[in-house]
mmCIF file of C-alpha atoms and ligand atoms in Angstrom:
data_model
loop_
_atom_site.group_PDB
_atom_site.id
_atom_site.type_symbol
_atom_site.label_atom_id
_atom_site.label_comp_id
_atom_site.label_asym_id
_atom_site.label_seq_id
_atom_site.Cartn_x
_atom_site.Cartn_y
_atom_site.Cartn_z
ATOM 1 C CA MET A 700 55.873 94.162 108.137
ATOM 2 C CA THR A 701 55.578 96.101 104.867
ATOM 3 C CA THR A 702 54.161 99.630 105.224
ATOM 4 C CA LEU A 703 52.024 100.832 102.340
ATOM 5 C CA LEU A 704 52.510 104.557 101.757
ATOM 6 C CA ARG A 705 50.000 106.313 99.543
ATOM 7 C CA ASP A 706 50.933 109.972 99.903
ATOM 8 C CA ILE A 707 53.896 112.280 100.399
ATOM 9 C CA THR A 708 53.196 113.104 104.048
ATOM 10 C CA SER A 709 53.178 109.461 105.114
ATOM 11 C CA LEU A 710 56.295 108.798 102.998
ATOM 12 C CA ARG A 711 58.141 111.660 104.707
ATOM 13 C CA THR A 712 57.020 110.512 108.175
ATOM 14 C CA TRP A 713 58.227 106.970 107.418
ATOM 15 C CA ARG A 714 61.533 108.297 106.045
ATOM 16 C CA GLU A 715 62.159 110.499 109.068
ATOM 17 C CA TYR A 716 61.452 107.635 111.449
ATOM 18 C CA GLU A 717 63.857 105.275 109.637
ATOM 19 C CA GLY A 718 66.489 108.041 109.422
ATOM 20 C CA GLN A 719 66.244 108.706 113.154
ATOM 21 C CA ARG A 720 66.827 104.995 113.774
ATOM 22 C CA GLY A 721 70.022 105.344 111.733
ATOM 23 C CA LYS A 722 68.788 103.143 108.882
ATOM 24 C CA ARG A 723 70.355 103.362 105.435
ATOM 25 C CA ILE A 724 67.627 103.279 102.798
ATOM 26 C CA ALA A 725 67.651 101.691 99.326
ATOM 27 C CA LEU A 726 64.986 102.616 96.788
ATOM 28 C CA VAL A 727 63.828 100.339 93.960
ATOM 29 C CA PRO A 728 61.647 102.368 91.563
ATOM 30 C CA THR A 729 59.172 100.285 89.513
ATOM 31 C CA MET A 730 55.998 100.648 87.508
ATOM 32 C CA GLY A 731 54.498 97.528 89.106
ATOM 33 C CA CYS A 732 53.546 94.233 87.480
ATOM 34 C CA LEU A 733 56.586 92.825 89.223
ATOM 35 C CA HIS A 734 58.600 89.828 88.040
ATOM 36 C CA ALA A 735 61.852 88.059 88.898
ATOM 37 C CA GLY A 736 63.859 90.915 87.340
ATOM 38 C CA HIS A 737 62.406 93.334 89.911
ATOM 39 C CA PHE A 738 62.936 90.877 92.764
ATOM 40 C CA HIS A 739 66.584 90.612 91.754
ATOM 41 C CA LEU A 740 66.814 94.413 92.201
ATOM 42 C CA VAL A 741 65.134 94.090 95.613
ATOM 43 C CA GLU A 742 67.748 91.527 96.682
ATOM 44 C CA LEU A 743 70.559 93.876 95.576
ATOM 45 C CA ALA A 744 68.888 96.720 97.483
ATOM 46 C CA LYS A 745 68.740 94.574 100.624
ATOM 47 C CA LYS A 746 72.461 93.918 100.394
ATOM 48 C CA ALA A 747 73.242 97.611 99.865
ATOM 49 C CA ALA A 748 71.215 99.105 102.743
ATOM 50 C CA ASP A 749 69.361 98.320 105.980
ATOM 51 C CA CYS A 750 65.915 98.997 104.717
ATOM 52 C CA VAL A 751 64.283 98.700 101.251
ATOM 53 C CA ILE A 752 61.478 100.814 99.840
ATOM 54 C CA VAL A 753 59.914 99.914 96.479
ATOM 55 C CA SER A 754 57.926 102.508 94.566
ATOM 56 C CA ILE A 755 55.088 101.360 92.345
ATOM 57 C CA PHE A 756 54.011 104.169 90.069
ATOM 58 C CA LEU A 757 52.902 103.926 86.464
ATOM 59 C CA ASN A 758 54.333 107.221 85.308
ATOM 60 C CA PRO A 759 52.091 108.758 82.621
ATOM 61 C CA LEU A 760 54.780 111.307 81.680
ATOM 62 C CA GLN A 761 57.057 108.679 80.127
ATOM 63 C CA PHE A 762 54.405 107.251 77.779
ATOM 64 C CA GLY A 763 53.732 108.677 74.310
ATOM 65 C CA SER A 764 50.118 109.332 73.315
ATOM 66 C CA ASP A 765 50.245 106.263 71.001
ATOM 67 C CA GLU A 766 51.709 103.992 73.712
ATOM 68 C CA ASP A 767 50.211 101.567 76.216
ATOM 69 C CA TYR A 768 49.762 103.717 79.345
ATOM 70 C CA GLN A 769 46.033 102.892 79.540
ATOM 71 C CA SER A 770 46.534 99.157 79.025
ATOM 72 C CA TYR A 771 49.855 98.649 80.847
ATOM 73 C CA PRO A 772 49.561 95.408 82.856
ATOM 74 C CA CYS A 773 48.840 95.789 86.558
ATOM 75 C CA SER A 774 48.971 93.191 89.349
ATOM 76 C CA PHE A 775 48.983 95.460 92.409
ATOM 77 C CA ASP A 776 47.694 93.047 95.114
ATOM 78 C CA GLN A 777 50.039 90.311 93.939
ATOM 79 C CA ASP A 778 52.961 92.796 93.837
ATOM 80 C CA ILE A 779 52.332 93.838 97.454
ATOM 81 C CA GLU A 780 52.074 90.203 98.563
ATOM 82 C CA GLN A 781 55.375 89.322 96.845
ATOM 83 C CA LEU A 782 57.129 92.342 98.354
ATOM 84 C CA LYS A 783 55.866 91.373 101.824
ATOM 85 C CA GLN A 784 57.323 87.901 101.338
ATOM 86 C CA ARG A 785 60.671 89.549 100.558
ATOM 87 C CA GLN A 786 60.551 91.635 103.752
ATOM 88 C CA VAL A 787 60.493 94.950 101.922
ATOM 89 C CA ALA A 788 60.088 97.659 104.572
ATOM 90 C CA ALA A 789 57.799 99.972 102.606
ATOM 91 C CA VAL A 790 55.983 100.397 99.313
ATOM 92 C CA PHE A 791 55.310 103.894 98.000
ATOM 93 C CA ALA A 792 52.339 103.672 95.646
ATOM 94 C CA PRO A 793 50.773 107.096 95.080
ATOM 95 C CA GLU A 794 48.002 107.971 92.642
ATOM 96 C CA SER A 795 49.026 110.116 89.693
ATOM 97 C CA GLU A 796 47.512 113.319 91.198
ATOM 98 C CA ILE A 797 49.800 113.002 94.219
ATOM 99 C CA LEU A 798 52.966 113.235 92.144
ATOM 100 C CA TYR A 799 51.503 115.499 89.466
ATOM 101 C CA PRO A 800 49.094 117.841 91.286
ATOM 102 C CA ASN A 801 49.437 120.325 88.405
ATOM 103 C CA PRO A 802 49.285 119.462 84.677
ATOM 104 C CA MET A 803 52.309 117.233 84.185
ATOM 105 C CA GLU A 804 53.014 118.579 80.686
ATOM 106 C CA THR A 805 53.712 122.072 82.031
ATOM 107 C CA CYS A 806 55.485 121.270 85.295
ATOM 108 C CA THR A 807 59.283 121.408 85.648
ATOM 109 C CA HIS A 808 60.973 118.626 83.661
ATOM 110 C CA VAL A 809 64.414 117.036 83.688
ATOM 111 C CA ARG A 810 65.389 116.745 80.039
ATOM 112 C CA GLY A 811 68.632 114.735 80.236
ATOM 113 C CA ASN A 812 71.759 115.192 78.168
ATOM 114 C CA ASP A 813 72.217 114.509 74.430
ATOM 115 C CA LEU A 814 72.080 110.761 74.990
ATOM 116 C CA ALA A 815 68.361 111.186 75.759
ATOM 117 C CA GLN A 816 67.746 112.050 72.084
ATOM 118 C CA SER A 817 69.198 108.902 70.507
ATOM 119 C CA LEU A 818 68.153 105.221 70.279
ATOM 120 C CA GLU A 819 65.053 104.898 72.538
ATOM 121 C CA GLY A 820 64.877 108.691 72.768
ATOM 122 C CA GLU A 821 64.713 109.056 68.993
ATOM 123 C CA SER A 822 61.885 106.538 68.632
ATOM 124 C CA ARG A 823 60.038 107.621 71.770
ATOM 125 C CA PRO A 824 60.285 111.439 71.896
ATOM 126 C CA GLY A 825 59.862 112.752 75.433
ATOM 127 C CA HIS A 826 60.208 109.300 76.983
ATOM 128 C CA PHE A 827 63.425 109.993 78.859
ATOM 129 C CA THR A 828 62.195 113.406 80.015
ATOM 130 C CA GLY A 829 59.325 111.511 81.636
ATOM 131 C CA VAL A 830 61.661 108.927 83.159
ATOM 132 C CA LEU A 831 64.235 111.422 84.469
ATOM 133 C CA THR A 832 61.573 113.756 85.864
ATOM 134 C CA ILE A 833 59.885 111.004 87.868
ATOM 135 C CA VAL A 834 63.190 109.481 89.017
ATOM 136 C CA ALA A 835 64.373 112.925 90.179
ATOM 137 C CA LYS A 836 61.100 113.382 92.093
ATOM 138 C CA LEU A 837 61.359 109.930 93.703
ATOM 139 C CA LEU A 838 65.000 110.474 94.682
ATOM 140 C CA ASN A 839 64.080 113.821 96.240
ATOM 141 C CA LEU A 840 61.100 112.400 98.080
ATOM 142 C CA VAL A 841 62.683 109.233 99.415
ATOM 143 C CA GLN A 842 66.186 110.624 100.106
ATOM 144 C CA ALA A 843 67.586 107.112 99.820
ATOM 145 C CA GLN A 844 71.322 106.512 100.070
ATOM 146 C CA VAL A 845 71.068 103.867 97.320
ATOM 147 C CA ALA A 846 68.773 103.452 94.294
ATOM 148 C CA VAL A 847 68.709 100.293 92.196
ATOM 149 C CA PHE A 848 67.891 100.104 88.470
ATOM 150 C CA GLY A 849 67.995 97.238 85.975
ATOM 151 C CA GLU A 850 70.451 96.934 83.092
ATOM 152 C CA LYS A 851 67.568 95.738 80.901
ATOM 153 C CA ASP A 852 66.855 99.463 80.341
ATOM 154 C CA TYR A 853 70.517 100.204 79.796
ATOM 155 C CA GLN A 854 70.155 103.622 78.174
ATOM 156 C CA GLN A 855 67.791 104.672 80.967
ATOM 157 C CA LEU A 856 70.332 103.497 83.543
ATOM 158 C CA GLN A 857 73.151 105.512 81.935
ATOM 159 C CA LEU A 858 70.967 108.620 81.715
ATOM 160 C CA ILE A 859 70.026 108.290 85.379
ATOM 161 C CA ARG A 860 73.712 107.962 86.278
ATOM 162 C CA CYS A 861 74.442 111.168 84.302
ATOM 163 C CA MET A 862 71.546 113.022 85.924
ATOM 164 C CA VAL A 863 72.645 112.009 89.427
ATOM 165 C CA LYS A 864 76.193 113.152 88.679
ATOM 166 C CA ASP A 865 75.310 116.381 86.858
ATOM 167 C CA LEU A 866 72.677 117.464 89.398
ATOM 168 C CA ASN A 867 74.646 116.266 92.445
ATOM 169 C CA PHE A 868 72.064 113.915 93.903
ATOM 170 C CA PRO A 869 73.545 112.338 97.054
ATOM 171 C CA VAL A 870 72.647 108.790 96.045
ATOM 172 C CA ASN A 871 74.615 105.771 94.974
ATOM 173 C CA ILE A 872 73.185 104.121 91.838
ATOM 174 C CA VAL A 873 73.426 100.327 91.800
ATOM 175 C CA ALA A 874 72.785 98.372 88.583
ATOM 176 C CA GLY A 875 71.137 94.946 88.489
ATOM 177 C CA SER A 876 71.906 92.551 85.661
ATOM 178 C CA THR A 877 69.109 91.508 83.302
ATOM 179 C CA VAL A 878 67.176 88.430 84.365
ATOM 180 C CA ARG A 879 66.220 86.097 81.498
ATOM 181 C CA ASP A 880 63.765 83.259 81.104
ATOM 182 C CA SER A 881 65.315 79.842 80.440
ATOM 183 C CA ASP A 882 64.789 80.410 76.673
ATOM 184 C CA GLY A 883 66.925 83.601 76.813
ATOM 185 C CA LEU A 884 64.178 86.236 76.579
ATOM 186 C CA ALA A 885 64.835 89.152 78.947
ATOM 187 C CA LEU A 886 62.057 89.454 81.544
ATOM 188 C CA SER A 887 59.718 92.361 80.960
ATOM 189 C CA SER A 888 56.235 93.159 82.242
ATOM 190 C CA ARG A 889 55.184 93.503 78.610
ATOM 191 C CA ASN A 890 56.204 89.900 77.718
ATOM 192 C CA ARG A 891 52.771 88.799 78.897
ATOM 193 C CA TYR A 892 51.310 90.383 75.743
ATOM 194 C CA LEU A 893 53.152 87.822 73.576
ATOM 195 C CA ASP A 894 51.302 84.711 72.384
ATOM 196 C CA THR A 895 53.250 81.475 71.903
ATOM 197 C CA ALA A 896 54.106 82.087 68.236
ATOM 198 C CA GLN A 897 55.137 85.707 68.900
ATOM 199 C CA ARG A 898 57.261 84.667 71.829
ATOM 200 C CA GLN A 899 59.043 82.138 69.610
ATOM 201 C CA ARG A 900 59.836 84.910 67.123
ATOM 202 C CA ALA A 901 60.938 87.262 69.918
ATOM 203 C CA LEU A 902 63.708 84.820 70.837
ATOM 204 C CA ALA A 903 65.605 86.002 67.757
ATOM 205 C CA LEU A 904 66.379 89.189 69.717
ATOM 206 C CA PRO A 905 68.633 87.724 72.459
ATOM 207 C CA LYS A 906 69.985 85.164 69.972
ATOM 208 C CA THR A 907 71.054 87.823 67.478
ATOM 209 C CA LEU A 908 72.712 89.876 70.218
ATOM 210 C CA ARG A 909 74.664 86.803 71.346
ATOM 211 C CA ASN A 910 75.669 85.999 67.758
ATOM 212 C CA LEU A 911 76.823 89.559 67.247
ATOM 213 C CA THR A 912 79.076 89.451 70.305
ATOM 214 C CA ASP A 913 80.607 86.157 69.029
ATOM 215 C CA ASP A 914 81.085 87.696 65.600
ATOM 216 C CA ILE A 915 82.834 90.777 67.000
ATOM 217 C CA ARG A 916 85.128 88.625 69.146
ATOM 218 C CA GLU A 917 86.096 86.501 66.127
ATOM 219 C CA ARG A 918 86.752 89.515 63.926
ATOM 220 C CA GLN A 919 88.696 91.388 66.574
ATOM 221 C CA ALA A 920 91.852 89.403 65.819
ATOM 222 C CA SER A 921 91.706 90.213 62.101
ATOM 223 C CA GLN A 922 90.793 93.877 62.785
ATOM 224 C CA GLU A 923 87.798 93.570 60.405
ATOM 225 C CA LEU A 924 85.418 95.493 62.598
ATOM 226 C CA ASN A 925 83.123 97.672 60.573
ATOM 227 C CA PRO A 926 80.279 98.527 62.987
ATOM 228 C CA ASP A 927 77.881 99.620 60.216
ATOM 229 C CA VAL A 928 78.265 96.276 58.453
ATOM 230 C CA LEU A 929 77.915 94.323 61.693
ATOM 231 C CA GLU A 930 74.786 96.239 62.715
ATOM 232 C CA TRP A 931 73.308 95.814 59.224
ATOM 233 C CA GLN A 932 73.944 92.054 59.279
ATOM 234 C CA ALA A 933 72.300 91.721 62.690
ATOM 235 C CA LYS A 934 69.327 93.740 61.456
ATOM 236 C CA LYS A 935 68.909 91.385 58.470
ATOM 237 C CA GLN A 936 69.100 88.360 60.774
ATOM 238 C CA LEU A 937 66.287 89.803 62.914
ATOM 239 C CA GLU A 938 64.153 90.719 59.914
ATOM 240 C CA LYS A 939 64.435 87.190 58.541
ATOM 241 C CA THR A 940 62.467 85.973 61.567
ATOM 242 C CA GLY A 941 59.685 88.463 60.876
ATOM 243 C CA LEU A 942 60.675 91.112 63.413
ATOM 244 C CA GLN A 943 60.582 94.760 62.492
ATOM 245 C CA VAL A 944 63.825 96.349 63.599
ATOM 246 C CA ASP A 945 64.067 99.842 65.059
ATOM 247 C CA TYR A 946 67.801 99.771 65.760
ATOM 248 C CA VAL A 947 70.797 97.592 66.460
ATOM 249 C CA ALA A 948 73.602 99.690 67.915
ATOM 250 C CA ILE A 949 77.131 98.804 68.975
ATOM 251 C CA ARG A 950 78.169 101.414 71.522
ATOM 252 C CA ALA A 951 80.806 102.223 74.117
ATOM 253 C CA ALA A 952 79.373 100.892 77.385
ATOM 254 C CA ASP A 953 79.995 103.957 79.542
ATOM 255 C CA ASN A 954 78.627 106.879 77.484
ATOM 256 C CA LEU A 955 76.954 104.966 74.611
ATOM 257 C CA ALA A 956 79.116 106.806 72.068
ATOM 258 C CA ALA A 957 79.080 105.203 68.619
ATOM 259 C CA PHE A 958 81.637 102.439 68.131
ATOM 260 C CA ASN A 959 83.965 103.400 65.287
ATOM 261 C CA GLY A 960 85.719 100.062 64.918
ATOM 262 C CA VAL A 961 88.589 101.090 67.145
ATOM 263 C CA ILE A 962 88.385 98.784 70.110
ATOM 264 C CA HIS A 963 86.582 100.393 73.007
ATOM 265 C CA LEU A 964 86.610 98.456 76.213
ATOM 266 C CA PRO A 965 83.955 97.550 77.139
ATOM 267 C CA LEU A 966 81.095 97.724 74.604
ATOM 268 C CA ARG A 967 77.336 97.426 74.876
ATOM 269 C CA ILE A 968 75.122 96.198 72.058
ATOM 270 C CA LEU A 969 71.556 97.468 72.187
ATOM 271 C CA ALA A 970 68.543 96.638 70.026
ATOM 272 C CA ALA A 971 64.847 97.440 69.749
ATOM 273 C CA VAL A 972 62.395 95.440 67.652
ATOM 274 C CA TYR A 973 58.673 95.139 67.121
ATOM 275 C CA VAL A 974 56.973 91.770 67.374
ATOM 276 C CA ASP A 975 53.866 92.850 65.479
ATOM 277 C CA GLN A 976 52.714 95.879 67.567
ATOM 278 C CA LEU A 977 54.798 95.093 70.643
ATOM 279 C CA ARG A 978 58.112 96.888 71.109
ATOM 280 C CA LEU A 979 60.859 94.886 72.835
ATOM 281 C CA ILE A 980 64.309 96.087 73.843
ATOM 282 C CA ASP A 981 67.355 94.154 74.937
ATOM 283 C CA ASN A 982 71.101 94.681 75.294
ATOM 284 C CA ILE A 983 74.220 92.703 75.996
ATOM 285 C CA ALA A 984 77.659 93.539 77.366
ATOM 286 C CA LEU A 985 80.793 92.791 75.381
ATOM 287 C CA LYS A 986 84.234 92.926 76.944
ATOM 288 C CA LEU A 987 86.977 92.561 74.360
ATOM 289 C CA ASP A 988 90.510 91.564 75.182
ATOM 290 C CA ALA A 989 92.801 94.579 75.235
HETATM 291 O O1 LIG B 827 62.231 101.226 84.484
HETATM 292 C C1 LIG B 827 61.107 101.549 84.945
HETATM 293 O O2 LIG B 827 60.327 100.719 85.406
HETATM 294 C C2 LIG B 827 60.689 103.021 84.903
HETATM 295 O O3 LIG B 827 61.182 103.661 83.774
HETATM 296 C C3 LIG B 827 61.060 103.769 86.182
HETATM 297 C C4 LIG B 827 62.565 103.846 86.380
HETATM 298 C C5 LIG B 827 60.421 103.101 87.386
HETATM 299 C C6 LIG B 827 60.543 105.213 86.111
HETATM 300 O O4 LIG B 827 59.161 105.249 85.956
#
């Protein structure tokens, strides 16, 4: 049975009951419109704890005023049905006023460290403050021993790890690898906005990331690793297919520090592009031989 929890009191009652039964809890925070990427996180959560709770909350605080909060896709009934089929113990799905009873702009925020200002943070000011604030609230409310996040939002994942460490949250963060469609496109709730021609163009994103990892591996032996040149070349490759590029960044995987050509092990390559109006992000791991 999957218990649907709509407010904080019922969440706390559920949590206390499961705690008294000695259950270890894993939380999977989502914004709904669930797909195979989310279900992969649910499976990891099941392995990591006795009991899984999924939150479905479209967090207004992490959307800019020019972004798609109002039109973000929603498939609530289908989400609940799919979570029931996966024997999820509970779903926490509050209305916005439950989590933000006072104006959300003026309530206490978690701002994140310097990493929150670069890459996604530079293009989407305030985005990570919104993400970290809601994740901190959910972690506090659910008091889970484990929380699972996807590597698709790699910068978000690293910022959450930093927050948990810096603010001493007693939770173990588990990362789930990105799930891709058979054509290579990383699953995202926003992919449903793409028409067939746009989707075809979007495939340049995972392809360019793969090519870049091959390129870096080949050049490693000859020590010709100029990250600026490599990022610029990847950007040109993406633009050729009609995508507008926000960034391509080769970074150290752990703290996302800029790669200076001296071999860091391991690396992460991150990119954000626009397919017409739609922003897509993706990233890929790169482990070089020492
Ligand atoms: O990755 C997401 O879906 C969201 O950013 C999260 C972590 C659920 C916070 O709203």
